[in-house]
CSV table of C-alpha atoms in Angstrom, one decimal:
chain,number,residue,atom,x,y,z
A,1,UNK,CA,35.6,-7.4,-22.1
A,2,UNK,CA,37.1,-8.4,-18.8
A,3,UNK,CA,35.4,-11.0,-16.0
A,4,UNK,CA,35.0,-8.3,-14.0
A,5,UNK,CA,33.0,-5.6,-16.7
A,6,UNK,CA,30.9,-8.8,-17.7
A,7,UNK,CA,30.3,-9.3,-13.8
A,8,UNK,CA,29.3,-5.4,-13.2
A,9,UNK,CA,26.9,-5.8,-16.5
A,10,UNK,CA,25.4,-8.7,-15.5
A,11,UNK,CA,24.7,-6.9,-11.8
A,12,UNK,CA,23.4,-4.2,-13.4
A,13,UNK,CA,21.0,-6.3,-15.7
A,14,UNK,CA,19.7,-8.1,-12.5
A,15,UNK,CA,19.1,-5.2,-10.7
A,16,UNK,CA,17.3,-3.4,-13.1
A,17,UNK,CA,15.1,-6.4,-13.0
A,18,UNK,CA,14.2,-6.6,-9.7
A,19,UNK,CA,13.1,-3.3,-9.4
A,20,UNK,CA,10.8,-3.7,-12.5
A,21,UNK,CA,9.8,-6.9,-10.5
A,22,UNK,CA,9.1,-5.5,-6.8
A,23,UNK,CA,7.1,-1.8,-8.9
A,24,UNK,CA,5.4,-4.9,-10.9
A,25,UNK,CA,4.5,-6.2,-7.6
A,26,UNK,CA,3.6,-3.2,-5.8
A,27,UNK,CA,0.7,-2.8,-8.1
A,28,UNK,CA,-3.0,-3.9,-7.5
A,29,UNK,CA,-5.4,-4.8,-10.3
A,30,UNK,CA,-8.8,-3.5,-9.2
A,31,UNK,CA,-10.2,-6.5,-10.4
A,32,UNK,CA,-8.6,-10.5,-10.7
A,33,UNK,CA,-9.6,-14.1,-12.1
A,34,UNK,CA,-10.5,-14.9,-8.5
A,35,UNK,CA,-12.5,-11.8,-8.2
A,36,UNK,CA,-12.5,-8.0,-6.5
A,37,UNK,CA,-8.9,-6.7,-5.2
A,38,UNK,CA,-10.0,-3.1,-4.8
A,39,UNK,CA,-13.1,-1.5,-2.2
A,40,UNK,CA,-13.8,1.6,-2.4
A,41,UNK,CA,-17.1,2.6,-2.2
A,42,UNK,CA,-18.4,2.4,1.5
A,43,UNK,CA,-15.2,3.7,2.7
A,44,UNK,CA,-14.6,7.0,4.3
A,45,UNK,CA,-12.1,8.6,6.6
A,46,UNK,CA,-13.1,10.9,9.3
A,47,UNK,CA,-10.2,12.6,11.7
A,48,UNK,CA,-8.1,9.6,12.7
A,49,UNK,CA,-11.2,6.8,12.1
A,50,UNK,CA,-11.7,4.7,9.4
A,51,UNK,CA,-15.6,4.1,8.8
A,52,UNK,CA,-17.0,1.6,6.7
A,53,UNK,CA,-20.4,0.7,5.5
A,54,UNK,CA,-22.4,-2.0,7.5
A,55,UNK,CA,-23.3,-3.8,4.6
A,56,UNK,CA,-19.8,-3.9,2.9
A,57,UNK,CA,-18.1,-5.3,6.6
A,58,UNK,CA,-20.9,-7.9,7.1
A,59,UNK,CA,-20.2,-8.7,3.3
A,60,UNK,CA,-15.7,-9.1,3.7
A,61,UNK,CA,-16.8,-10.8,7.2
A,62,UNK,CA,-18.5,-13.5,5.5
A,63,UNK,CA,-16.5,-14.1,2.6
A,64,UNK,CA,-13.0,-13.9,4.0
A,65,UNK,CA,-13.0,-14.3,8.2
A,66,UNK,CA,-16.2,-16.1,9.1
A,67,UNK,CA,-14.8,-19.4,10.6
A,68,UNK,CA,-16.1,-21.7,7.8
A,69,UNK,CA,-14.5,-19.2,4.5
A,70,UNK,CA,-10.9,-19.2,7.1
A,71,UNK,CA,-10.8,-23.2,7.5
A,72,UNK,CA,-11.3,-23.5,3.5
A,73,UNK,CA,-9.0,-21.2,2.0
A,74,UNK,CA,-5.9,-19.1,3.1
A,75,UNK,CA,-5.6,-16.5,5.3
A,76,UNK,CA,-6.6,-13.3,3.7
A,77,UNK,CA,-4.9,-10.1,4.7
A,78,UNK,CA,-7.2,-6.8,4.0
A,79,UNK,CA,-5.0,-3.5,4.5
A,80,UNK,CA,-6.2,0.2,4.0
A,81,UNK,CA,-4.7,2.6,1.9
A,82,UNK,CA,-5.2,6.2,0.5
A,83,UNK,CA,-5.2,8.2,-1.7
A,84,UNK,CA,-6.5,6.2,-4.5
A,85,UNK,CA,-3.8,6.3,-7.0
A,86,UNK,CA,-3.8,4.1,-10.0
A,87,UNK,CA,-3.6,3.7,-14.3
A,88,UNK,CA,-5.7,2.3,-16.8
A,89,UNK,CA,-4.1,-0.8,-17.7
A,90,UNK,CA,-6.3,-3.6,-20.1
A,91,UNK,CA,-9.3,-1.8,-19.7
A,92,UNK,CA,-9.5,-1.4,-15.2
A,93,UNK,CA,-7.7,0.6,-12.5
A,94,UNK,CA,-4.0,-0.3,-11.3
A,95,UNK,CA,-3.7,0.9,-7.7
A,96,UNK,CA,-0.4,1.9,-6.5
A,97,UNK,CA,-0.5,2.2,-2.6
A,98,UNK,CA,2.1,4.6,-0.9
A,99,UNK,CA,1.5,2.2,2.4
A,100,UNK,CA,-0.9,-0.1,3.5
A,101,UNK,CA,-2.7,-0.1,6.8
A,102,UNK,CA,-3.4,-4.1,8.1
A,103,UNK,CA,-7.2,-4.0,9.3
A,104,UNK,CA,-7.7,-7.5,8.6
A,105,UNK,CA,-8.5,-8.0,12.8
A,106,UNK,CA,-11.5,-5.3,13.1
A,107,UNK,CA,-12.7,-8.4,10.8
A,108,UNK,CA,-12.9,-10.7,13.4
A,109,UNK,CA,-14.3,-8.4,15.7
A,110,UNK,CA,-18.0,-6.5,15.9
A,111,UNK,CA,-18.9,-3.9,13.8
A,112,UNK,CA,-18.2,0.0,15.1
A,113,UNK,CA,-20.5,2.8,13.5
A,114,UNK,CA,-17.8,5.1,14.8
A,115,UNK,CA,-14.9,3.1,13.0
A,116,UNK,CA,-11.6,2.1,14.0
A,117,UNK,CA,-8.8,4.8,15.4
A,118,UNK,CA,-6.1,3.8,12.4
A,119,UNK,CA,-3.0,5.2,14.6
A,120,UNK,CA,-3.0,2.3,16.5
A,121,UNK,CA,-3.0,-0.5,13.7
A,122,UNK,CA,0.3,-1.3,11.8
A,123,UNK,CA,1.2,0.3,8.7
A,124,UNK,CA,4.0,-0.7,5.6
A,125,UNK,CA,5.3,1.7,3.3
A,126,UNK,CA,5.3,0.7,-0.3
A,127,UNK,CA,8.6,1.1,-1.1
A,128,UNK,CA,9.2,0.4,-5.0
A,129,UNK,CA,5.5,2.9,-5.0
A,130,UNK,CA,7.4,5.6,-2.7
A,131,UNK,CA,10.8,5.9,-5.1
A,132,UNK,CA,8.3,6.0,-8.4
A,133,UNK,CA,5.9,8.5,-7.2
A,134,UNK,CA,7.4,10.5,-4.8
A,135,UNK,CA,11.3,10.6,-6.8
A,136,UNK,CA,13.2,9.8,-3.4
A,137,UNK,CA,16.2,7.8,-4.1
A,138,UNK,CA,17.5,5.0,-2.1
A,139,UNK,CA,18.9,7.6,0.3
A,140,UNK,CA,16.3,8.8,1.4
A,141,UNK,CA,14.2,5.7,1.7
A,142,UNK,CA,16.6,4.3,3.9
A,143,UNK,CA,15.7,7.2,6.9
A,144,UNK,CA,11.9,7.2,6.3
A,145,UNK,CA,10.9,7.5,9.6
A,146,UNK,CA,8.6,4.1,9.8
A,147,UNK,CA,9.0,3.5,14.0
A,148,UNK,CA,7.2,6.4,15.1
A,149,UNK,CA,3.9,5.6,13.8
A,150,UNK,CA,1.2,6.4,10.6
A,151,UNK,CA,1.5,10.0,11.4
A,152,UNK,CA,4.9,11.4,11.7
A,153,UNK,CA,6.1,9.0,8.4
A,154,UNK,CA,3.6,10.7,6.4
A,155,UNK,CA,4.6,14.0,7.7
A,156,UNK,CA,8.3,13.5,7.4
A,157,UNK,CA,7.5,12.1,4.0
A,158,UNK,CA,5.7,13.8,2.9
A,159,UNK,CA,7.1,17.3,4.4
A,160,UNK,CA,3.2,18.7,5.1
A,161,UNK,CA,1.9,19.5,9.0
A,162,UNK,CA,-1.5,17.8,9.4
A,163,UNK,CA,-3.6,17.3,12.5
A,164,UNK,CA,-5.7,14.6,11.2
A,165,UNK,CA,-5.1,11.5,8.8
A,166,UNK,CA,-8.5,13.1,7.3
A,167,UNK,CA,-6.8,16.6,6.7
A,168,UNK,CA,-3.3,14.7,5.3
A,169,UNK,CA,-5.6,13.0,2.9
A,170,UNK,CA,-7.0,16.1,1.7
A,171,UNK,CA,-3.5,18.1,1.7
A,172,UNK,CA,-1.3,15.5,0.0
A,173,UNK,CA,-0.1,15.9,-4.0
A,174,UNK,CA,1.7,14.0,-5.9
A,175,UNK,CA,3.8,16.6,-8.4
A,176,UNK,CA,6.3,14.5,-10.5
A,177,UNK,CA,3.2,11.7,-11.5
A,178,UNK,CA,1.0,11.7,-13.7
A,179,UNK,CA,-1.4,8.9,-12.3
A,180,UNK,CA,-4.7,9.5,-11.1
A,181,UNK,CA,-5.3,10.8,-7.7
A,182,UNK,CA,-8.8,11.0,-5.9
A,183,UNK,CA,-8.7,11.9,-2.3
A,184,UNK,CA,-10.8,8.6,-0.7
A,185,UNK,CA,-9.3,5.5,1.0
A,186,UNK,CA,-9.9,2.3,0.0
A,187,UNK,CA,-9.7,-1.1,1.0
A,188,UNK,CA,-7.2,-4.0,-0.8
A,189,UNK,CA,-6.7,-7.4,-0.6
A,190,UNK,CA,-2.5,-6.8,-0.7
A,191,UNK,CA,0.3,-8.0,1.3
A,192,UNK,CA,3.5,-6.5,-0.3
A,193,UNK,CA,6.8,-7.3,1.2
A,194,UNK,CA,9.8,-5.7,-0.3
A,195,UNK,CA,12.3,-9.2,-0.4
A,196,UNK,CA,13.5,-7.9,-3.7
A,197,UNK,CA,14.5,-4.5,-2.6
A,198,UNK,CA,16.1,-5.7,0.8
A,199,UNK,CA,18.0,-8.1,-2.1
A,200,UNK,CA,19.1,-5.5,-4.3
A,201,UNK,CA,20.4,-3.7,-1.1
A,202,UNK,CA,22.4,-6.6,-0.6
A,203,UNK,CA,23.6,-7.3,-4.0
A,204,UNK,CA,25.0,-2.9,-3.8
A,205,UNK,CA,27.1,-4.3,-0.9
């Protein structure tokens, strides 16, 4: 075999890996050794708002942004995402978020029974989750439309019209998987940056 075969195996070998590594990463165990990952009861999505419960934002307030918990352990970074998607795996749920809304500030803020209007917070598509679930190839990730806002990427992704994020959520299907899909947001403890694939774009080149 010539240097250059080996060389063309090898890359081949190291970029299947990382994309195993960044779908491995892209996953969220509903449940860890240092405790709950996954939120989902007390969450609700009405027309553009997010609600959640009282008791379950006086409950993340204290144990991840009140001023003692942030000078004793890292930041904590709490996004929203939905649909609930996920596996079985050893016995709990395995999310696999499409994107993921950062909410971590309404944290450090005062509690609104109306919720928070989720077009103006920052989103991040799930890349390795996108290419899985929805079958787009690398192509077509690379002109998702991600600068326009929550609204039009899910529409141009997802190719359905939708006034609200509420009627998207209750529109959206996922043919070509065979996960489980319930139509609820949920909150996460998940900060997923896509190093890998922005690697394996470079190791193409």
């Amino acid at each position: 075999m010539s240097e250059t075969a080996k060389i063309k195996m090898l890359l081949s070998a190291w970029l299947d890996y990382i994309y195993l590594e960044d779908l491995s990463n892209a996953s969220v165990d509903a449940i860890t050794p240092l405790g709950e990952n996954i939120w989902d009861k007390g969450v609700s999505l009405v027309g553009d708002n997010f609600l959640l419960s009282k008791p379950l934002f006086q409950k993340l307030e204290k144990q991840y942004f009140c001023a003692s918990t942030r000078q004793n352990q890292p930041e904590t970074k709490l996004a929203l995402a939905f649909p609930q998607i996920y596996q079985v795996s050893r016995k709990q749920r395995q999310f696999r978020p499409l994107f993921t809304i950062d909410v971590s500030s309404i944290f450090v803020g005062k509690f609104r029974s109306r919720g928070w209007d989720l077009t103006e917070y920052n989103f991040q598509p799930v890349i390795p989750n996108l290419m899985e679930l929805l079958q787009l190839d690398e192509e077509e990730v690379e002109i998702l439309v991600t600068k326009e806002g929550l609204k039009v990427f899910l529409e141009t992704t997802f190719k359905h019209p939708f006034s609200t994020l509420q009627d998207f959520l209750e529109l959206v299907e996922l043919p070509f998987s065979s996960l489980s899909l319930k139509r609820s947001p949920y909150l996460l403890r998940f900060d997923f940056v896509a190093a890998n694939y922005k690697l394996k774009q470079d190791l193409q080149k």
